[in-house]
mmCIF file of C-alpha atoms and ligand atoms in Angstrom:
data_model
loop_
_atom_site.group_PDB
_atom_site.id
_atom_site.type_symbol
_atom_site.label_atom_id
_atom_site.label_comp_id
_atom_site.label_asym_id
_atom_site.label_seq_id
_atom_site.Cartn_x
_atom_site.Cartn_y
_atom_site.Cartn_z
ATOM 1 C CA UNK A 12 54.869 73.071 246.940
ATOM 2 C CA UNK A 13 54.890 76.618 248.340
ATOM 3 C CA UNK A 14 55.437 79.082 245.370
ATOM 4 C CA UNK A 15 57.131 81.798 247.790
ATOM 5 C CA UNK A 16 59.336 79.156 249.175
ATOM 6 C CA UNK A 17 59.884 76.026 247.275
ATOM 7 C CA UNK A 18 62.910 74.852 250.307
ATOM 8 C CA UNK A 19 60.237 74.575 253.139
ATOM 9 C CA UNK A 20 59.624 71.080 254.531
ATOM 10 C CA UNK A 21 56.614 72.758 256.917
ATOM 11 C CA UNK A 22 54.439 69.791 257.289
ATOM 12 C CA UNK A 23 57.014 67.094 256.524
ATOM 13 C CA UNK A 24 59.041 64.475 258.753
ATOM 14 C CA UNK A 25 62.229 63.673 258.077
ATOM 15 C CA UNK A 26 64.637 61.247 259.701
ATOM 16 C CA UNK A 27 67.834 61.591 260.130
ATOM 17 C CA UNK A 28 70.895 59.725 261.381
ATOM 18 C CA UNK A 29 74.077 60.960 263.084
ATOM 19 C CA UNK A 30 72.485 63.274 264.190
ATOM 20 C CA UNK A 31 73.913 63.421 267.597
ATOM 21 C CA UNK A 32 77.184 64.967 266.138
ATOM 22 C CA UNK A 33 78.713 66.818 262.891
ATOM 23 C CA UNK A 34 76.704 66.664 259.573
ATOM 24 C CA UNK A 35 73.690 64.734 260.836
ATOM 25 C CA UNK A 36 73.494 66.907 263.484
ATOM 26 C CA UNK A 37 73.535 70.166 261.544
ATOM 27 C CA UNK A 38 71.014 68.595 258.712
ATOM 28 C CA UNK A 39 68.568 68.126 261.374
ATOM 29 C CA UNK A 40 68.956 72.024 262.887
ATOM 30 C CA UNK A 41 68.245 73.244 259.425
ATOM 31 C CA UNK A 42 65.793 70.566 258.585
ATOM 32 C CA UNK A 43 63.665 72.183 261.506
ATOM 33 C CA UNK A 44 64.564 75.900 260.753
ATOM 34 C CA UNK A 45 62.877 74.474 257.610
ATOM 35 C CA UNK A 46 59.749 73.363 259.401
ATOM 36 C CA UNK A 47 60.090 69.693 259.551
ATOM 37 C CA UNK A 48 59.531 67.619 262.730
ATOM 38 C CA UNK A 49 62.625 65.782 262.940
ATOM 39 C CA UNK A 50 63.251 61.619 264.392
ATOM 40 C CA UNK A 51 66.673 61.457 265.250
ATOM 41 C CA UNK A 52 68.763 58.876 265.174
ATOM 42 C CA UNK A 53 72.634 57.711 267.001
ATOM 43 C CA UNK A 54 73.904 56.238 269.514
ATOM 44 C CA UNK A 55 74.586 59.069 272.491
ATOM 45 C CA UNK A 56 71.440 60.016 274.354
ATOM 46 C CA UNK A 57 72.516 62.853 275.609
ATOM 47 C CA UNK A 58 73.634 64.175 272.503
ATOM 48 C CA UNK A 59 70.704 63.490 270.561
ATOM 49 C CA UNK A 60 68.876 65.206 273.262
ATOM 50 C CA UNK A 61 70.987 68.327 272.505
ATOM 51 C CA UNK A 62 69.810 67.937 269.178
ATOM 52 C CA UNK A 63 66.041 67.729 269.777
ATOM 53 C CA UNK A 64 66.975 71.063 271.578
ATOM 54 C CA UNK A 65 68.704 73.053 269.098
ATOM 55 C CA UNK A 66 65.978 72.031 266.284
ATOM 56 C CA UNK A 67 63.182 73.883 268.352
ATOM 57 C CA UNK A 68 60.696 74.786 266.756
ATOM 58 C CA UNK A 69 57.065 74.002 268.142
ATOM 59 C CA UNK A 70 57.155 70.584 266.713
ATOM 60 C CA UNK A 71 57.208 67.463 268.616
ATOM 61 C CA UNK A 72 60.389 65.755 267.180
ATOM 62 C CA UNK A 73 61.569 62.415 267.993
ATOM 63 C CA UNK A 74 64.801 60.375 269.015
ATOM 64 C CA UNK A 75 65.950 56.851 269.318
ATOM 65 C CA UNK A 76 69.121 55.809 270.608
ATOM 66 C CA UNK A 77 70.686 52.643 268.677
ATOM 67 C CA UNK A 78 73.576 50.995 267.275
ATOM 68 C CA UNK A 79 73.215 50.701 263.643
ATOM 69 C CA UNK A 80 75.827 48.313 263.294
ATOM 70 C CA UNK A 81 72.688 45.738 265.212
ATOM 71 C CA UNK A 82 70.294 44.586 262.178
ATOM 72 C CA UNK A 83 68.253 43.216 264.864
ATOM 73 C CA UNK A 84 67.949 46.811 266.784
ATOM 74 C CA UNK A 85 66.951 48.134 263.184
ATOM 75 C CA UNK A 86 64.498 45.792 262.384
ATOM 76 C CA UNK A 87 62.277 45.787 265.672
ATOM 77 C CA UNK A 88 63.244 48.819 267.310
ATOM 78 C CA UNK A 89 63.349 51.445 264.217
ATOM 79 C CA UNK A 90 60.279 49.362 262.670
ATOM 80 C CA UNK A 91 58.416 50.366 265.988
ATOM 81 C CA UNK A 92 59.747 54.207 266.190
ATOM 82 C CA UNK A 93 59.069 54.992 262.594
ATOM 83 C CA UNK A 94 55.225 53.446 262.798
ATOM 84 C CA UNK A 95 54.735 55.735 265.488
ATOM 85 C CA UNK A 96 55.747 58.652 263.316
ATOM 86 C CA UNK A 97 54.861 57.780 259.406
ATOM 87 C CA UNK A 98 54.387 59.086 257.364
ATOM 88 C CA UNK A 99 58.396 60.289 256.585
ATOM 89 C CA UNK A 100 58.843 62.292 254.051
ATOM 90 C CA UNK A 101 62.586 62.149 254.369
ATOM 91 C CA UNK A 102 65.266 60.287 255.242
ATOM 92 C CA UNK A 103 69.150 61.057 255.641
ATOM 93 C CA UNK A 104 72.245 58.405 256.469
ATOM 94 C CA UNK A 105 74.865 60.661 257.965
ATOM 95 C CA UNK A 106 76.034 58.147 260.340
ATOM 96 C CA UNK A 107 78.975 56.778 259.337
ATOM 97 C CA UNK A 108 82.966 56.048 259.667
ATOM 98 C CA UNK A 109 85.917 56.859 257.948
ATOM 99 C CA UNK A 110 88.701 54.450 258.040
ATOM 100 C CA UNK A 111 91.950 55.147 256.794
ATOM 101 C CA UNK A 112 94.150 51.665 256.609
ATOM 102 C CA UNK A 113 96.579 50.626 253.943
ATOM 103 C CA UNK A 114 95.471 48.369 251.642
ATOM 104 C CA UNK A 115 97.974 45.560 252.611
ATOM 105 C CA UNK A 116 97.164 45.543 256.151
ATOM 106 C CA UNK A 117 93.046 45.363 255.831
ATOM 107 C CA UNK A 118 91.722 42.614 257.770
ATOM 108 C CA UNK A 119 88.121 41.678 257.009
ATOM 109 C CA UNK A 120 86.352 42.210 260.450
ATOM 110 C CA UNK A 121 87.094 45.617 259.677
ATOM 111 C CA UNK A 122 85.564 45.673 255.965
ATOM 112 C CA UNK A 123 82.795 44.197 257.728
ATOM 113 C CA UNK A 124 82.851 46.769 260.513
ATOM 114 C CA UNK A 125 82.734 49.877 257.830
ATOM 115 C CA UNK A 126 80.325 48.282 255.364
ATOM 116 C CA UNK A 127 77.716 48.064 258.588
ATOM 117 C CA UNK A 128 77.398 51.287 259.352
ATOM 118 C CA UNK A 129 77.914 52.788 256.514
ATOM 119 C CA UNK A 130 76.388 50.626 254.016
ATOM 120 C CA UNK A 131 74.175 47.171 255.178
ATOM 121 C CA UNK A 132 72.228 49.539 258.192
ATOM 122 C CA UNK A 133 71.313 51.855 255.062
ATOM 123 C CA UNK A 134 69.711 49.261 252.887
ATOM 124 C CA UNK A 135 67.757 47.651 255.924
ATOM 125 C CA UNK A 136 66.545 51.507 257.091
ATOM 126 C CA UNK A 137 65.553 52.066 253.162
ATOM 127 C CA UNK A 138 63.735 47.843 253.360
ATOM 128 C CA UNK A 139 62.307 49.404 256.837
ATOM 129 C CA UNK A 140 61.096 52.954 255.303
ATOM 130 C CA UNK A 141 59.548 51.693 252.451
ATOM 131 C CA UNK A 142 57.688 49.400 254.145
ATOM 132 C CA UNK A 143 56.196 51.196 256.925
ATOM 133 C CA UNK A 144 57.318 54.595 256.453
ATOM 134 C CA UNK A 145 55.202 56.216 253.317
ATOM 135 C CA UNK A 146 52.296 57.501 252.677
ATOM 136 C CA UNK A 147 51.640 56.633 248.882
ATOM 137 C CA UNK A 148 50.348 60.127 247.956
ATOM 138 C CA UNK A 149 53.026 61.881 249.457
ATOM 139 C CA UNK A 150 56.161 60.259 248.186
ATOM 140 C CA UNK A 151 59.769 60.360 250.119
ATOM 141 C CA UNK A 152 63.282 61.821 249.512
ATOM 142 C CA UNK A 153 66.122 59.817 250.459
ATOM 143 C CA UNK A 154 69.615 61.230 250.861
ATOM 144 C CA UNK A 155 72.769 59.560 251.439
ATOM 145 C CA UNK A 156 75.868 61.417 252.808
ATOM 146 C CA UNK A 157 79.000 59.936 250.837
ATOM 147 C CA UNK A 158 82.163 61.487 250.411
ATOM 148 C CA UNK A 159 83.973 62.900 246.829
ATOM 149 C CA UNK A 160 85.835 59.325 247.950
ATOM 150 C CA UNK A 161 82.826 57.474 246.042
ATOM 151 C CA UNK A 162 84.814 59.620 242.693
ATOM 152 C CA UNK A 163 88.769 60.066 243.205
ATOM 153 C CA UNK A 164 91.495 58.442 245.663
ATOM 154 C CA UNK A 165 93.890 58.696 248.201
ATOM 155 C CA UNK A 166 96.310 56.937 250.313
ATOM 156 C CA UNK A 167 94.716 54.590 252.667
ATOM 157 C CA UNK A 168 91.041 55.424 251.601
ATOM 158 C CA UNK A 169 90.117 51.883 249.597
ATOM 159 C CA UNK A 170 87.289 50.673 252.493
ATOM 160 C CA UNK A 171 86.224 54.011 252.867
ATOM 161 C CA UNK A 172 85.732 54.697 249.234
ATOM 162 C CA UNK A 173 84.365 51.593 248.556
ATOM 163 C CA UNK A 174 81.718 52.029 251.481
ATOM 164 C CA UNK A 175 80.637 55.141 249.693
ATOM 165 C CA UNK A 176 80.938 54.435 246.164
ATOM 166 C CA UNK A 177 78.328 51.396 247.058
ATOM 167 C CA UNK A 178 75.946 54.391 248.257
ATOM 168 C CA UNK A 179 76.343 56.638 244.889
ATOM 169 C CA UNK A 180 75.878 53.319 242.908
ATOM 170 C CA UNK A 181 72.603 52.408 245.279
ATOM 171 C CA UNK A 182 71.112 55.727 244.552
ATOM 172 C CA UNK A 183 71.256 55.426 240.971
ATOM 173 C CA UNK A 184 69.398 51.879 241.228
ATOM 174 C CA UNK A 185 66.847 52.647 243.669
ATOM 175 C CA UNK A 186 66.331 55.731 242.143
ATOM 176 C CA UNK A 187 64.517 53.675 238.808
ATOM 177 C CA UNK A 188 63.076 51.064 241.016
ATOM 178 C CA UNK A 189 61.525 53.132 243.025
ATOM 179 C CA UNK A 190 60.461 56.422 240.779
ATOM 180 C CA UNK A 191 56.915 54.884 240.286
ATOM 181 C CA UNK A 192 56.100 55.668 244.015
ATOM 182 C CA UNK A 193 57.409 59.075 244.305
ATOM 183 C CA UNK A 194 60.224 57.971 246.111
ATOM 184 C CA UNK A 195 63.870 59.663 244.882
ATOM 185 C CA UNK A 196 66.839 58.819 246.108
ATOM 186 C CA UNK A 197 70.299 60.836 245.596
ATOM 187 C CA UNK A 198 74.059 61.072 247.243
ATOM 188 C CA UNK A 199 75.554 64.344 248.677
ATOM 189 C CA UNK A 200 79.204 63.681 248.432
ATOM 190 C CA UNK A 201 81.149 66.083 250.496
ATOM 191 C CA UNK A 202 84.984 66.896 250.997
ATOM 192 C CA UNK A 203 86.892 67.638 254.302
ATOM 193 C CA UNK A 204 83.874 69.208 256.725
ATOM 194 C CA UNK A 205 84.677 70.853 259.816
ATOM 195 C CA UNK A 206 83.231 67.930 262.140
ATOM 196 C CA UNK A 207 84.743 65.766 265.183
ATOM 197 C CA UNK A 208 85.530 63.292 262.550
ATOM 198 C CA UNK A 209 87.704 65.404 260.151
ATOM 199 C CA UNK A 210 89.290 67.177 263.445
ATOM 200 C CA UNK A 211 90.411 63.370 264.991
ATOM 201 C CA UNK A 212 91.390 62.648 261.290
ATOM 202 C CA UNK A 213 95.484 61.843 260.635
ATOM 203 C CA UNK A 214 95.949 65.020 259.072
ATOM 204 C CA UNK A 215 95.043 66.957 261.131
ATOM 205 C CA UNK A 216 98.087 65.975 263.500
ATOM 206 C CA UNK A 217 100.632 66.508 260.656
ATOM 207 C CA UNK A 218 101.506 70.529 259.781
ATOM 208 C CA UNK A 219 102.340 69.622 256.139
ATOM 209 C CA UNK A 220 99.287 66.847 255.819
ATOM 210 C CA UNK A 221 97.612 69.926 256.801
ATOM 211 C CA UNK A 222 98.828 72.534 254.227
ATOM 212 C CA UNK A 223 98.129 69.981 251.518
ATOM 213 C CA UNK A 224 94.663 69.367 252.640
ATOM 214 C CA UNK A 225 93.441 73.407 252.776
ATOM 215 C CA UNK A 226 95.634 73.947 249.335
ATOM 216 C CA UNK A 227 93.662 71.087 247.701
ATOM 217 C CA UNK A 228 90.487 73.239 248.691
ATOM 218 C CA UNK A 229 90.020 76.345 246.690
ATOM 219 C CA UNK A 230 86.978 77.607 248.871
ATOM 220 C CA UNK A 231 88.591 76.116 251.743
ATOM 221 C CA UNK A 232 87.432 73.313 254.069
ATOM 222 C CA UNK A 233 83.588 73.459 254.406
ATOM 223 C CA UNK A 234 81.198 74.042 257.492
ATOM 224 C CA UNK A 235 78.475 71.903 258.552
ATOM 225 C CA UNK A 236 76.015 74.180 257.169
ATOM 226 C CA UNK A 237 77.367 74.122 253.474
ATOM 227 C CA UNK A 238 76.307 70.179 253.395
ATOM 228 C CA UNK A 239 73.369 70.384 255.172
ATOM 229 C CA UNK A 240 71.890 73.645 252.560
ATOM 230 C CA UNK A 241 72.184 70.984 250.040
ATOM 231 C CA UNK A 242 70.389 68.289 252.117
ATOM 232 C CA UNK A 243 67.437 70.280 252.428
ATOM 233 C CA UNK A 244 67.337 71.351 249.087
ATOM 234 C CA UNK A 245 67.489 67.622 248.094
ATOM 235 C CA UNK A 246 64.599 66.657 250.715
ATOM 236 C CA UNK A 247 62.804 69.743 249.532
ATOM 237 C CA UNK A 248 59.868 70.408 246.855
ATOM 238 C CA UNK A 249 62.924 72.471 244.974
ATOM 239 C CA UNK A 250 64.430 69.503 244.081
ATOM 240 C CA UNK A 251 61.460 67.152 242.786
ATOM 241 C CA UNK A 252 62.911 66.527 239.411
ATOM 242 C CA UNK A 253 66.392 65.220 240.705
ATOM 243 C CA UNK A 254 66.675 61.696 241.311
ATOM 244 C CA UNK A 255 69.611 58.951 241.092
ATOM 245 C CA UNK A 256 72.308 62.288 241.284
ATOM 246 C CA UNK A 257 75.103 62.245 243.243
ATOM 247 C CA UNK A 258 75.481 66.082 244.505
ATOM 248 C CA UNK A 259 79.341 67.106 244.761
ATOM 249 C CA UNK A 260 79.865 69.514 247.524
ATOM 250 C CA UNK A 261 83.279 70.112 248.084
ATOM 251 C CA UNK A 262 84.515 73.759 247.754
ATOM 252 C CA UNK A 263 86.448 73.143 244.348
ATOM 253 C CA UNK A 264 88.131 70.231 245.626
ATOM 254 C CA UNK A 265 87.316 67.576 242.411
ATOM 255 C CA UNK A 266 87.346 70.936 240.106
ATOM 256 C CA UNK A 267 90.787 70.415 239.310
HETATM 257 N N1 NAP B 13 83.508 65.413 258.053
HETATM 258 C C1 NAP B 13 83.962 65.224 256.827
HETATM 259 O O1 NAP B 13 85.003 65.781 256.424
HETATM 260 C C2 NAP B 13 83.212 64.327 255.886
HETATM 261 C C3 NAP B 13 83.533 64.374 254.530
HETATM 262 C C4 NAP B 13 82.853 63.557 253.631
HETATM 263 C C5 NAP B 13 81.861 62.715 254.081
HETATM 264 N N2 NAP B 13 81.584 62.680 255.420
HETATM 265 C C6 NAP B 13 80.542 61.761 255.850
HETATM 266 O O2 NAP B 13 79.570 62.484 256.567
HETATM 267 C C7 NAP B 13 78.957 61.639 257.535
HETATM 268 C C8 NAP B 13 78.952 62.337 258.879
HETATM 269 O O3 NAP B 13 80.285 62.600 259.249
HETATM 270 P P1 NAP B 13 80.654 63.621 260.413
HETATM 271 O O4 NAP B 13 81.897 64.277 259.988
HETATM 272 O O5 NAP B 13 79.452 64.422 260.776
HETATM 273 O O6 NAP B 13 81.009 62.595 261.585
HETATM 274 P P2 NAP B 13 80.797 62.642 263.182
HETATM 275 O O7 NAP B 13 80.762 64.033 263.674
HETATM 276 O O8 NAP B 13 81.825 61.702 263.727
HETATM 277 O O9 NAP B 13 79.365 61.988 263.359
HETATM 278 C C9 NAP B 13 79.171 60.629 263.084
HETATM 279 C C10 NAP B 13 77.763 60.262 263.485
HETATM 280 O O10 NAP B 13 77.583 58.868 263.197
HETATM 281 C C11 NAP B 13 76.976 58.262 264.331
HETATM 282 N N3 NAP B 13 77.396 56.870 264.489
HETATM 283 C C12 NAP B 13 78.664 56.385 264.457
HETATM 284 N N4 NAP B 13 78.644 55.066 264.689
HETATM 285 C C13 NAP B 13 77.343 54.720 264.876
HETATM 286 C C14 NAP B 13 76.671 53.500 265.154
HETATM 287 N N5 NAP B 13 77.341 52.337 265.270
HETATM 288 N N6 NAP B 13 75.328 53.505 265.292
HETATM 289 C C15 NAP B 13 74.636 54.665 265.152
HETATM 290 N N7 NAP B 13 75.209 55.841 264.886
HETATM 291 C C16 NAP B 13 76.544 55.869 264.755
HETATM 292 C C17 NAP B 13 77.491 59.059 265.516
HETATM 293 O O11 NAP B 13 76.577 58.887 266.581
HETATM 294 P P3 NAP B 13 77.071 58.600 268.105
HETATM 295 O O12 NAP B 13 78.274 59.464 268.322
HETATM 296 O O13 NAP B 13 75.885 58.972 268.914
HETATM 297 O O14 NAP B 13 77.379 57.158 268.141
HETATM 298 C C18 NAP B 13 77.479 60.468 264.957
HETATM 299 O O15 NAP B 13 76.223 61.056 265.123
HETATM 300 C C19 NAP B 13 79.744 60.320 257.510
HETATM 301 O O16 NAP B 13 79.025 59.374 256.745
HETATM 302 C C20 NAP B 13 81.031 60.692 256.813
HETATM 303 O O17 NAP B 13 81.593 59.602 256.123
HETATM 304 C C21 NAP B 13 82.225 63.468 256.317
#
């Protein structure tokens, strides 16, 4: 650890997906203002070039377009990527959707849709990591991006919630079973971000829906930077101690 500045990943490699948009995107940027060579991960090219370009910073990061919803693309093509680049140090699952369907009207397919991304292509990526990924003296910090859905509930929210409540409850888990190898896991659980999802989200078309959402937020609705500050803190040497947490990040919003 550096004494003068316990939050630097200088000489680490973390890997991150979403990162061609919102969150992932902005936990890469200040992954590399960090230090860190960065692999990329998402399904937009172009985008995740963008990325590689605004984490600039003299190292030679890495991208890899795929659909995470493909177990097969994971398996071979991520398997291949990340033994070029091991060993990771870090790893971050921002991809992910946020359905909002009543209850009464949820079909499976799209259960099965949400779980994918957001849950099944984050256990085969941890499977894949573990494997091929680490370096035994040099341990890994795995972060999953939840929501403060995994701990409270609202209209319409039951897949979603359940999609990220299964993260929080991984973490936890994998956190003991995998302490021995210097490997922690933990869950940053975030309210209403600023990010093209939030912006396309219902409320957001609705004046009152609106009101309801900024009063519920004491420090108002938060900015890509105020998740990713905690992601590096939890990839970091800072946080070597902390293991199996779920991190709530939320601007007040589960403080009353
Ligand atoms: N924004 C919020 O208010 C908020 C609050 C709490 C939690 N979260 C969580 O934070 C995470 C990031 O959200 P965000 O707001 O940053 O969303 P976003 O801007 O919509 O970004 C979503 C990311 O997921 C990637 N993705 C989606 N489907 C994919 C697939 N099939 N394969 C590979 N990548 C895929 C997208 O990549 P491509 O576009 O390249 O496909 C994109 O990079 C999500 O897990 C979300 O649940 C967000």
């Amino acid at each position: 650890m550096n004494p003068n500045n316990p939050f630097s990943l200088t000489g680490k490699t973390i890997l991150i997906t979403g990162a061609s948009s919102g969150i992932g995107q902005g936990i890469a940027i200040a992954c590399a203002g960090q230090g860190a060579k960065v692999l990329l991960l998402g399904r937009d090219a172009d985008r995740l070039k963008e990325t590689v370009k605004l984490c600039e910073n003299g190292q030679d990061h890495g991208f890899l377009s795929l659909d995470l919803r493909d177990e097969l693309q994971i398996n071979a093509e991520l398997e291949t990527f990340l033994k070029q680049h091991a060993p990771i140090h870090g790893f971050v699952h921002a991809a992910g959707v946020s359905p909002t369907i009543p209850f009464k009207v949820l079909k499976e397919y799209q259960v099965q849709e949400a779980f994918q991304l957001n849950v099944f292509s984050a256990i085969s990526m941890i499977q894949v990591l573990t494997k091929v990924g680490i370096k035994s003296s040099e341990g890994m910090s795995m972060v999953m991006i939840a929501s403060v859905m995994s701990e409270v509930g609202e209209k319409g929210k039951s897949l979603y919630a359940m999609t990220k409540s299964a993260l929080v409850g991984m973490v936890k888990s994998l956190a003991l079973e995998y302490a021995d190898k210097k490997i922690r896991f933990n869950a940053i659980s975030p309210s209403v971000v600023n990010t093209p999802l939030s912006r396309n989200s219902e409320y957001r078309k609705n004046e009152a829906a609106m009101k309801q959402v900024l009063e519920q937020h004491p420090l108002g609705i938060g900015e890509v930077e105020d998740v990713s500050n905690a992601a590096v803190f939890l990839l970091s040497p800072a946080s070597r101690w902390i293991t199996g947490e779920n991190m709530i990040v939320d601007g007040g919003y589960l403080a009353k």
